[in-house]
């Protein structure tokens, strides 16, 4: 069974030369961003996973862009928490430390994590790229909204306009009653469980969505890796090079992830195969790497925003 003995962990961390971290949505939870699979995985009446696919985008690009415009807005409002900074500081003091993040929210980057030691497995909400087959256009884009038609009120779940027609006010009160705030709370995030949202906003017409300034015809899409899509080859290669260059791997930190998404989750076993001990930080004891934990490993239960700075100091 893993343990939570901080003294042995600290001693091992200090003596470790090759360290990986696998980060998930739980790392950003205390920055106010809902996780992917908890109740926070719901957006309006859609399961987030069902929207993060090429099929969903092809079927209704307006709806998918509303989903991503909302997440861009939330991520821009959010601030890196102490765990993001603690990981960036660890990278500064240990050049043999590499971070593999599944998160697309940009918070590790905003915590000044050294870019050469940060690998974005699933891309970024703030990259956009052209969907035209022959066009390679892409750019970083932090505009909010990215086009007027995606202004955040449209991306929010609007309740049926109240009898006095105060739809926006009703939306705000709806948000207030649901404890959803667009300005991230410092505490654990309000669940985005808005599954009782029945009347979806009309989708946004394709002509009003962001289009490619280069080829002039292609629709732009979020620069994230959707389910069923390959991870960026350059990212995979860089991580392979890091693993191959590691005679042994001493430690892998597994922070705020359900370890359900592959190939990201497989990096835990890759590290273990090179001798790594595993340290999990999660609020749910059951969410550990599928290969399980042994007495060589650690499980620190609690909010990553609180626990990570403690164990890395
Ligand atoms: C691939 C970007 C193959 C988008 C994401 C059928 C066809 C193809 C592939 C598959 C298939 N069936 C299965 C697969 C594999 C699939 C997969 O793994 N599916 C899962 C659902 C089983 N993988 C893929 O599709 C990948 N591609 O396999 O390609 C291929 C081969 C050849 C040719 C073509 C293709 C691509 C996967 C990438 C998907 N994109 N994100 C977007 O964000 O919109 S994944 C998405 O899930 C997010 O990135 C998220 O980070 C990630 C993982 O989830 P978590 O981060 O773990 O978040 P989650 O909510 O699950 O858990 C949160 C955890 O935090 C929990 O444990 C919770 O307890 C904890 N927590 C909560 N609060 C806190 C906390 N911990 C600490 N403190 C807190 N406060």
PDB file of N, CA and C in Angstrom, residues 159-198:
ATOM      1  N   UNK A 159     -30.844  30.168 -18.950  1.00  0.00           N
ATOM      2  CA  UNK A 159     -32.121  29.526 -18.615  1.00  0.00           C
ATOM      3  C   UNK A 159     -33.204  30.111 -19.520  1.00  0.00           C
ATOM      4  N   UNK A 160     -34.369  29.523 -19.426  1.00  0.00           N
ATOM      5  CA  UNK A 160     -35.476  30.147 -20.185  1.00  0.00           C
ATOM      6  C   UNK A 160     -35.592  31.582 -19.682  1.00  0.00           C
ATOM      7  N   UNK A 161     -35.672  32.569 -20.623  1.00  0.00           N
ATOM      8  CA  UNK A 161     -35.760  33.956 -20.137  1.00  0.00           C
ATOM      9  C   UNK A 161     -36.910  34.057 -19.134  1.00  0.00           C
ATOM     10  N   UNK A 162     -36.645  34.749 -18.046  1.00  0.00           N
ATOM     11  CA  UNK A 162     -37.705  34.847 -17.019  1.00  0.00           C
ATOM     12  C   UNK A 162     -38.858  35.654 -17.605  1.00  0.00           C
ATOM     13  N   UNK A 163     -39.965  35.559 -16.962  1.00  0.00           N
ATOM     14  CA  UNK A 163     -41.203  36.177 -17.508  1.00  0.00           C
ATOM     15  C   UNK A 163     -40.952  37.648 -17.828  1.00  0.00           C
ATOM     16  N   UNK A 164     -40.103  38.295 -17.008  1.00  0.00           N
ATOM     17  CA  UNK A 164     -39.929  39.733 -17.331  1.00  0.00           C
ATOM     18  C   UNK A 164     -38.859  39.911 -18.413  1.00  0.00           C
ATOM     19  N   UNK A 165     -38.461  38.753 -19.003  1.00  0.00           N
ATOM     20  CA  UNK A 165     -37.542  38.886 -20.142  1.00  0.00           C
ATOM     21  C   UNK A 165     -36.132  39.222 -19.723  1.00  0.00           C
ATOM     22  N   UNK A 166     -35.888  39.152 -18.388  1.00  0.00           N
ATOM     23  CA  UNK A 166     -34.520  39.512 -17.960  1.00  0.00           C
ATOM     24  C   UNK A 166     -33.618  38.292 -18.102  1.00  0.00           C
ATOM     25  N   UNK A 167     -33.460  37.798 -19.303  1.00  0.00           N
ATOM     26  CA  UNK A 167     -32.691  36.556 -19.489  1.00  0.00           C
ATOM     27  C   UNK A 167     -31.321  36.620 -18.862  1.00  0.00           C
ATOM     28  N   UNK A 168     -30.605  37.718 -19.126  1.00  0.00           N
ATOM     29  CA  UNK A 168     -29.222  37.802 -18.611  1.00  0.00           C
ATOM     30  C   UNK A 168     -29.233  37.776 -17.095  1.00  0.00           C
ATOM     31  N   UNK A 169     -30.139  38.567 -16.533  1.00  0.00           N
ATOM     32  CA  UNK A 169     -30.189  38.606 -15.050  1.00  0.00           C
ATOM     33  C   UNK A 169     -30.523  37.210 -14.538  1.00  0.00           C
ATOM     34  N   UNK A 170     -31.460  36.571 -15.204  1.00  0.00           N
ATOM     35  CA  UNK A 170     -31.841  35.216 -14.762  1.00  0.00           C
ATOM     36  C   UNK A 170     -30.612  34.306 -14.854  1.00  0.00           C
ATOM     37  N   UNK A 171     -29.835  34.474 -15.926  1.00  0.00           N
ATOM     38  CA  UNK A 171     -28.629  33.639 -16.091  1.00  0.00           C
ATOM     39  C   UNK A 171     -27.692  33.880 -14.911  1.00  0.00           C
ATOM     40  N   UNK A 172     -27.527  35.181 -14.583  1.00  0.00           N
ATOM     41  CA  UNK A 172     -26.617  35.454 -13.461  1.00  0.00           C
ATOM     42  C   UNK A 172     -27.166  34.823 -12.198  1.00  0.00           C
ATOM     43  N   UNK A 173     -28.490  34.985 -11.980  1.00  0.00           N
ATOM     44  CA  UNK A 173     -29.023  34.414 -10.734  1.00  0.00           C
ATOM     45  C   UNK A 173     -28.931  32.889 -10.813  1.00  0.00           C
ATOM     46  N   UNK A 174     -29.140  32.358 -12.024  1.00  0.00           N
ATOM     47  CA  UNK A 174     -29.003  30.902 -12.167  1.00  0.00           C
ATOM     48  C   UNK A 174     -27.592  30.505 -11.759  1.00  0.00           C
ATOM     49  N   UNK A 175     -26.626  31.292 -12.275  1.00  0.00           N
ATOM     50  CA  UNK A 175     -25.240  30.965 -11.925  1.00  0.00           C
ATOM     51  C   UNK A 175     -25.043  31.094 -10.421  1.00  0.00           C
ATOM     52  N   UNK A 176     -25.625  32.156  -9.873  1.00  0.00           N
ATOM     53  CA  UNK A 176     -25.433  32.368  -8.426  1.00  0.00           C
ATOM     54  C   UNK A 176     -26.035  31.190  -7.668  1.00  0.00           C
ATOM     55  N   UNK A 177     -27.244  30.790  -8.060  1.00  0.00           N
ATOM     56  CA  UNK A 177     -27.851  29.689  -7.281  1.00  0.00           C
ATOM     57  C   UNK A 177     -27.037  28.412  -7.458  1.00  0.00           C
ATOM     58  N   UNK A 178     -26.459  28.241  -8.660  1.00  0.00           N
ATOM     59  CA  UNK A 178     -25.682  27.012  -8.851  1.00  0.00           C
ATOM     60  C   UNK A 178     -24.281  27.153  -8.274  1.00  0.00           C
ATOM     61  N   UNK A 179     -23.996  28.357  -7.756  1.00  0.00           N
ATOM     62  CA  UNK A 179     -22.651  28.522  -7.203  1.00  0.00           C
ATOM     63  C   UNK A 179     -21.613  28.560  -8.290  1.00  0.00           C
ATOM     64  N   UNK A 180     -22.055  28.869  -9.504  1.00  0.00           N
ATOM     65  CA  UNK A 180     -21.072  28.954 -10.588  1.00  0.00           C
ATOM     66  C   UNK A 180     -20.658  30.400 -10.712  1.00  0.00           C
ATOM     67  N   UNK A 181     -19.337  30.645 -10.613  1.00  0.00           N
ATOM     68  CA  UNK A 181     -18.936  32.042 -10.813  1.00  0.00           C
ATOM     69  C   UNK A 181     -17.941  32.070 -11.969  1.00  0.00           C
ATOM     70  N   UNK A 182     -18.092  33.076 -12.786  1.00  0.00           N
ATOM     71  CA  UNK A 182     -17.160  33.158 -13.912  1.00  0.00           C
ATOM     72  C   UNK A 182     -15.834  33.723 -13.440  1.00  0.00           C
ATOM     73  N   UNK A 183     -15.874  34.323 -12.252  1.00  0.00           N
ATOM     74  CA  UNK A 183     -14.573  34.752 -11.724  1.00  0.00           C
ATOM     75  C   UNK A 183     -14.164  33.639 -10.762  1.00  0.00           C
ATOM     76  N   UNK A 184     -13.142  32.902 -11.131  1.00  0.00           N
ATOM     77  CA  UNK A 184     -12.807  31.693 -10.368  1.00  0.00           C
ATOM     78  C   UNK A 184     -12.696  31.975  -8.870  1.00  0.00           C
ATOM     79  N   UNK A 185     -13.267  31.064  -8.126  1.00  0.00           N
ATOM     80  CA  UNK A 185     -13.184  31.221  -6.664  1.00  0.00           C
ATOM     81  C   UNK A 185     -11.817  30.689  -6.224  1.00  0.00           C
ATOM     82  N   UNK A 186     -11.418  31.056  -5.067  1.00  0.00           N
ATOM     83  CA  UNK A 186     -10.119  30.535  -4.594  1.00  0.00           C
ATOM     84  C   UNK A 186     -10.337  29.125  -4.032  1.00  0.00           C
ATOM     85  N   UNK A 187     -11.616  28.869  -3.679  1.00  0.00           N
ATOM     86  CA  UNK A 187     -11.842  27.529  -3.098  1.00  0.00           C
ATOM     87  C   UNK A 187     -12.084  26.545  -4.239  1.00  0.00           C
ATOM     88  N   UNK A 188     -12.470  25.366  -3.849  1.00  0.00           N
ATOM     89  CA  UNK A 188     -12.696  24.335  -4.871  1.00  0.00           C
ATOM     90  C   UNK A 188     -13.763  24.855  -5.831  1.00  0.00           C
ATOM     91  N   UNK A 189     -13.637  24.505  -7.069  1.00  0.00           N
ATOM     92  CA  UNK A 189     -14.503  25.137  -8.071  1.00  0.00           C
ATOM     93  C   UNK A 189     -15.958  24.725  -7.895  1.00  0.00           C
ATOM     94  N   UNK A 190     -16.811  25.627  -8.311  1.00  0.00           N
ATOM     95  CA  UNK A 190     -18.225  25.252  -8.364  1.00  0.00           C
ATOM     96  C   UNK A 190     -18.340  24.220  -9.483  1.00  0.00           C
ATOM     97  N   UNK A 191     -19.177  23.204  -9.220  1.00  0.00           N
ATOM     98  CA  UNK A 191     -19.323  22.202 -10.263  1.00  0.00           C
ATOM     99  C   UNK A 191     -20.080  22.820 -11.422  1.00  0.00           C
ATOM    100  N   UNK A 192     -19.643  22.485 -12.594  1.00  0.00           N
ATOM    101  CA  UNK A 192     -20.339  23.001 -13.768  1.00  0.00           C
ATOM    102  C   UNK A 192     -21.503  22.083 -14.111  1.00  0.00           C
ATOM    103  N   UNK A 193     -22.106  21.523 -13.065  1.00  0.00           N
ATOM    104  CA  UNK A 193     -23.181  20.572 -13.358  1.00  0.00           C
ATOM    105  C   UNK A 193     -24.430  21.351 -13.739  1.00  0.00           C
ATOM    106  N   UNK A 194     -24.538  21.627 -14.985  1.00  0.00           N
ATOM    107  CA  UNK A 194     -25.705  22.412 -15.399  1.00  0.00           C
ATOM    108  C   UNK A 194     -26.557  21.556 -16.322  1.00  0.00           C
ATOM    109  N   UNK A 195     -26.622  20.270 -15.867  1.00  0.00           N
ATOM    110  CA  UNK A 195     -27.270  19.323 -16.789  1.00  0.00           C
ATOM    111  C   UNK A 195     -28.752  19.579 -16.896  1.00  0.00           C
ATOM    112  N   UNK A 196     -29.278  20.466 -16.003  1.00  0.00           N
ATOM    113  CA  UNK A 196     -30.720  20.675 -16.186  1.00  0.00           C
ATOM    114  C   UNK A 196     -30.956  21.782 -17.213  1.00  0.00           C
ATOM    115  N   UNK A 197     -29.890  22.147 -17.860  1.00  0.00           N
ATOM    116  CA  UNK A 197     -30.047  23.192 -18.866  1.00  0.00           C
ATOM    117  C   UNK A 197     -30.689  22.549 -20.098  1.00  0.00           C
ATOM    118  N   UNK A 198     -31.950  22.844 -20.293  1.00  0.00           N
ATOM    119  CA  UNK A 198     -32.624  22.150 -21.393  1.00  0.00           C
ATOM    120  C   UNK A 198     -32.574  22.945 -22.681  1.00  0.00           C
TER     121      UNK A 198
END
